Amino acid sequence: MKTDFFNINLDNSLLIGFYGGGNLGDELILEVLMNLFKERGYKNIDFYYSNPGFYNIFHHDFGYKMIDAKKRTDLFISLLRAKNIVIGGGGLWGLDFNKSIFFLSLILFFSRFILGKKVYLVGVGYYNSATYFGRIGAFFAGMASNVILARDQESRKNFRFFQKKTLLKEDISFLLPDLNLGAYKEETDSLDKLLHLSEISVFISVRRFQKKYSNNYLQIILGVIRNNPNKSFILATFEPREIDPEGYALCFELSKNNKNVQYLEFRYNPVALYLYLKINKDKLITITPQYHGILLAYMAGCDFFPLSYDNKCRELLMVISKIKNIINIYNLTVQDLQKFIDEKDYSKNI
């Protein structure tokens, strides 16, 4: 992707994604894109961001203009000015589809056929798990696009119904190792000091699911921790406490009441997590249902459990590991995770 798509001149572009929602994956995608845009010397880039208060927590300043989602007039002016509309990554048309993404799909259609903009979908996903309205949204987005770079086979197949110029690429985050990462040393060192690793630890992320997709993941994680008082755990939320107060409260209480449990709240640049995992890859094994949690663990060289809650995770796991025994989150058991944990050497106990 870095060697072909980014040869297109993207000066005067409006970059839109699910940025500013405090989700680790979306913030990671934005940080990677900003690095790439800066490296390519693109000028007059505006980017849509839903919560400006989060930006300095999760990102470096690349000199591009933030468009506050609450200021609709600013967004409309930016839309009129831009030559290109770039949708930067994410499995937008899938299980996590919502009304905002549907509205975005309509905006793309309007931008292409009424305003005459060029529309690019970069590293995006469209899955069979999409709802009825998700499929309608994907139709409008696909029809509006000049080019689509689909991040996996299922997305490419689905988008090609609407747009023949759909190419199979990869998630934008795969470009992370190609970046100049020296600027993230201080933030990585801060994570390393915050979390104490004297042995192999189990890094587990907690995820907030929509009610209609509820499952037993949290109960299983609690069971694993309860059954392993002599093993070290790091619990992580990949959203800040403002977005996931229940996850924050649970992880905080567990870390407070169990000496073998540490808690890591998402309040750092996501690139620092990648570097932290990479530095400590021989001391960590990871359990996470999040797409980008799995992807970061893989790129960092950590052992990871093949867990899937949606088609996008299954597609990713098939690409990166060729694992046949992918565990659906609805079928997950304590015994599955216990077997995975016991495969590591825990000769050093608390």
Coordinates of N, CA and C in Angstrom, one line a residue, residues 19-101:
Y19 N -12.4 8.5 14.0 CA -11.3 9.1 14.9 C -11.9 9.9 16.0
G20 N -11.3 9.9 17.2 CA -11.7 10.7 18.3 C -12.7 10.0 19.2
G21 N -13.1 8.7 18.8 CA -14.0 8.0 19.7 C -13.3 7.3 20.8
G22 N -12.0 7.4 20.8 CA -11.3 6.7 21.9 C -11.0 5.3 21.8
N23 N -11.2 4.7 20.6 CA -11.0 3.3 20.3 C -9.5 3.1 19.8
L24 N -8.8 2.2 20.4 CA -7.4 2.0 20.1 C -7.2 1.8 18.6
G25 N -8.0 1.0 18.0 CA -7.7 0.7 16.6 C -7.9 1.9 15.7
D26 N -8.9 2.6 15.9 CA -9.1 3.8 15.0 C -8.1 4.9 15.3
E27 N -7.7 5.1 16.5 CA -6.7 6.1 16.8 C -5.3 5.6 16.3
L28 N -5.1 4.3 16.3 CA -3.8 3.8 15.7 C -3.8 4.0 14.2
I29 N -4.9 3.8 13.5 CA -5.0 4.0 12.1 C -4.7 5.5 11.8
L30 N -5.3 6.4 12.5 CA -5.1 7.8 12.3 C -3.6 8.2 12.5
E31 N -3.0 7.7 13.5 CA -1.6 8.0 13.8 C -0.7 7.5 12.7
V32 N -1.0 6.3 12.2 CA -0.2 5.8 11.1 C -0.4 6.6 9.8
L33 N -1.6 6.9 9.5 CA -1.9 7.8 8.3 C -1.2 9.1 8.4
M34 N -1.3 9.8 9.6 CA -0.7 11.1 9.7 C 0.8 11.0 9.5
N35 N 1.5 9.9 10.0 CA 2.9 9.7 9.7 C 3.2 9.6 8.3
L36 N 2.4 8.8 7.6 CA 2.6 8.6 6.1 C 2.3 9.8 5.3
F37 N 1.3 10.6 5.7 CA 1.0 11.8 5.0 C 2.1 12.8 5.1
K38 N 2.6 12.9 6.4 CA 3.7 13.8 6.6 C 5.0 13.4 5.9
E39 N 5.3 12.1 5.8 CA 6.4 11.6 5.1 C 6.3 11.9 3.6
R40 N 5.1 11.8 3.1 CA 4.9 12.1 1.7 C 4.8 13.6 1.4
G41 N 4.8 14.4 2.4 CA 4.7 15.8 2.2 C 3.4 16.4 1.7
Y42 N 2.3 15.7 2.0 CA 1.0 16.1 1.6 C 0.6 17.4 2.3
K43 N 0.0 18.4 1.6 CA -0.3 19.7 2.2 C -1.8 19.9 2.2
N44 N -2.3 20.8 3.1 CA -3.7 21.1 3.2 C -4.6 19.9 3.5
I45 N -4.2 19.2 4.5 CA -4.9 18.0 5.0 C -5.8 18.4 6.2
D46 N -7.1 18.2 6.1 CA -8.0 18.3 7.2 C -8.4 16.9 7.7
F47 N -8.6 16.8 8.9 CA -9.1 15.5 9.4 C -10.2 15.7 10.4
Y48 N -11.2 14.8 10.3 CA -12.4 14.8 11.2 C -12.1 14.1 12.5
Y49 N -12.4 14.8 13.6 CA -12.1 14.2 14.9 C -13.3 14.5 15.9
S50 N -13.8 13.5 16.5 CA -15.1 13.6 17.2 C -14.9 14.2 18.6
N51 N -13.7 14.0 19.2 CA -13.5 14.5 20.6 C -12.1 15.2 20.7
P52 N -12.0 16.5 20.4 CA -10.7 17.1 20.4 C -9.9 17.0 21.7
G53 N -10.6 16.8 22.8 CA -9.9 16.6 24.1 C -9.1 15.4 24.2
F54 N -9.3 14.4 23.3 CA -8.5 13.2 23.3 C -7.3 13.3 22.5
Y55 N -7.3 14.3 21.5 CA -6.2 14.2 20.5 C -4.8 14.2 21.1
N56 N -4.5 15.1 22.0 CA -3.1 15.2 22.5 C -2.8 14.0 23.4
I57 N -3.8 13.3 23.9 CA -3.5 12.1 24.6 C -3.0 10.9 23.7
F58 N -3.7 10.8 22.6 CA -3.5 9.7 21.7 C -2.5 9.9 20.5
H59 N -2.2 11.2 20.3 CA -1.5 11.5 19.0 C -0.4 12.5 19.1
H60 N 0.5 12.5 18.2 CA 1.5 13.6 18.0 C 0.8 14.6 17.1
D61 N 1.4 15.8 17.1 CA 1.0 16.9 16.2 C 1.7 16.9 14.9
F62 N 1.0 16.7 13.8 CA 1.7 16.6 12.5 C 1.5 17.9 11.7
G63 N 0.8 18.9 12.3 CA 0.6 20.1 11.6 C -0.6 20.2 10.7
Y64 N -1.4 19.2 10.7 CA -2.7 19.2 9.9 C -3.8 19.8 10.7
K65 N -4.9 20.1 10.0 CA -6.0 20.8 10.6 C -7.1 19.9 11.1
M66 N -7.4 20.0 12.4 CA -8.4 19.1 13.0 C -9.8 19.8 12.8
I67 N -10.8 19.0 12.3 CA -12.1 19.5 12.2 C -12.9 18.9 13.3
D68 N -13.4 19.7 14.2 CA -14.2 19.3 15.4 C -15.5 18.8 14.9
A69 N -15.9 17.5 15.2 CA -17.1 16.9 14.7 C -18.3 17.7 15.2
K70 N -18.2 18.5 16.3 CA -19.4 19.2 16.8 C -19.6 20.5 16.0
K71 N -18.6 20.9 15.2 CA -18.7 22.1 14.4 C -19.1 21.8 13.0
R72 N -20.4 21.6 12.7 CA -20.8 21.1 11.4 C -20.5 22.1 10.3
T73 N -20.5 23.4 10.6 CA -20.2 24.4 9.6 C -18.8 24.2 9.1
D74 N -17.8 24.0 10.1 CA -16.4 23.8 9.7 C -16.3 22.5 8.8
L75 N -17.0 21.5 9.2 CA -17.0 20.3 8.4 C -17.4 20.5 7.0
F76 N -18.5 21.2 6.8 CA -19.1 21.5 5.5 C -18.2 22.3 4.7
I77 N -17.5 23.3 5.3 CA -16.6 24.2 4.6 C -15.4 23.3 4.1
S78 N -14.9 22.5 5.0 CA -13.8 21.6 4.6 C -14.1 20.7 3.5
L79 N -15.4 20.2 3.5 CA -15.9 19.3 2.5 C -15.9 20.0 1.1
L80 N -16.3 21.2 1.2 CA -16.4 22.0 -0.1 C -15.0 22.3 -0.6
R81 N -14.1 22.6 0.3 CA -12.7 22.9 -0.2 C -11.9 21.8 -0.7
A82 N -12.1 20.6 -0.1 CA -11.3 19.4 -0.4 C -11.4 19.0 -1.9
K83 N -10.3 18.5 -2.5 CA -10.4 17.9 -3.8 C -10.7 16.4 -3.6
N84 N -10.2 15.8 -2.5 CA -10.3 14.4 -2.2 C -11.0 14.2 -0.9
I85 N -11.8 13.1 -0.8 CA -12.3 12.6 0.5 C -11.7 11.3 0.7
V86 N -11.0 11.1 1.8 CA -10.3 9.8 2.1 C -10.9 9.2 3.3
I87 N -11.4 8.0 3.2 CA -11.8 7.3 4.4 C -10.7 6.4 4.8
G88 N -10.1 6.6 5.9 CA -8.9 6.0 6.3 C -9.2 4.8 7.3
G89 N -9.4 3.6 6.7 CA -9.3 2.4 7.5 C -10.5 2.1 8.4
G90 N -10.5 0.8 8.8 CA -11.5 0.4 9.8 C -12.5 -0.6 9.1
G91 N -13.0 -1.5 9.9 CA -14.1 -2.4 9.5 C -15.5 -1.7 9.6
L92 N -15.7 -0.6 8.9 CA -16.8 0.2 9.2 C -18.1 -0.5 8.8
W93 N -18.1 -1.3 7.7 CA -19.3 -1.9 7.3 C -19.3 -3.4 7.7
G94 N -19.6 -3.6 9.0 CA -19.6 -4.9 9.6 C -20.4 -5.0 10.8
L95 N -20.1 -5.8 11.8 CA -20.8 -6.0 13.0 C -21.0 -4.7 13.8
D96 N -20.0 -3.8 13.7 CA -20.0 -2.6 14.4 C -20.6 -1.4 13.7
F97 N -21.3 -1.6 12.6 CA -21.9 -0.6 11.8 C -23.0 0.1 12.7
N98 N -23.1 1.5 12.5 CA -24.0 2.3 13.2 C -24.6 3.4 12.4
K99 N -25.4 4.2 13.0 CA -26.1 5.3 12.2 C -25.1 6.3 11.7
S100 N -24.0 6.6 12.5 CA -23.0 7.5 12.0 C -22.3 7.0 10.8
I101 N -22.0 5.8 10.7 CA -21.4 5.2 9.5 C -22.4 5.2 8.3

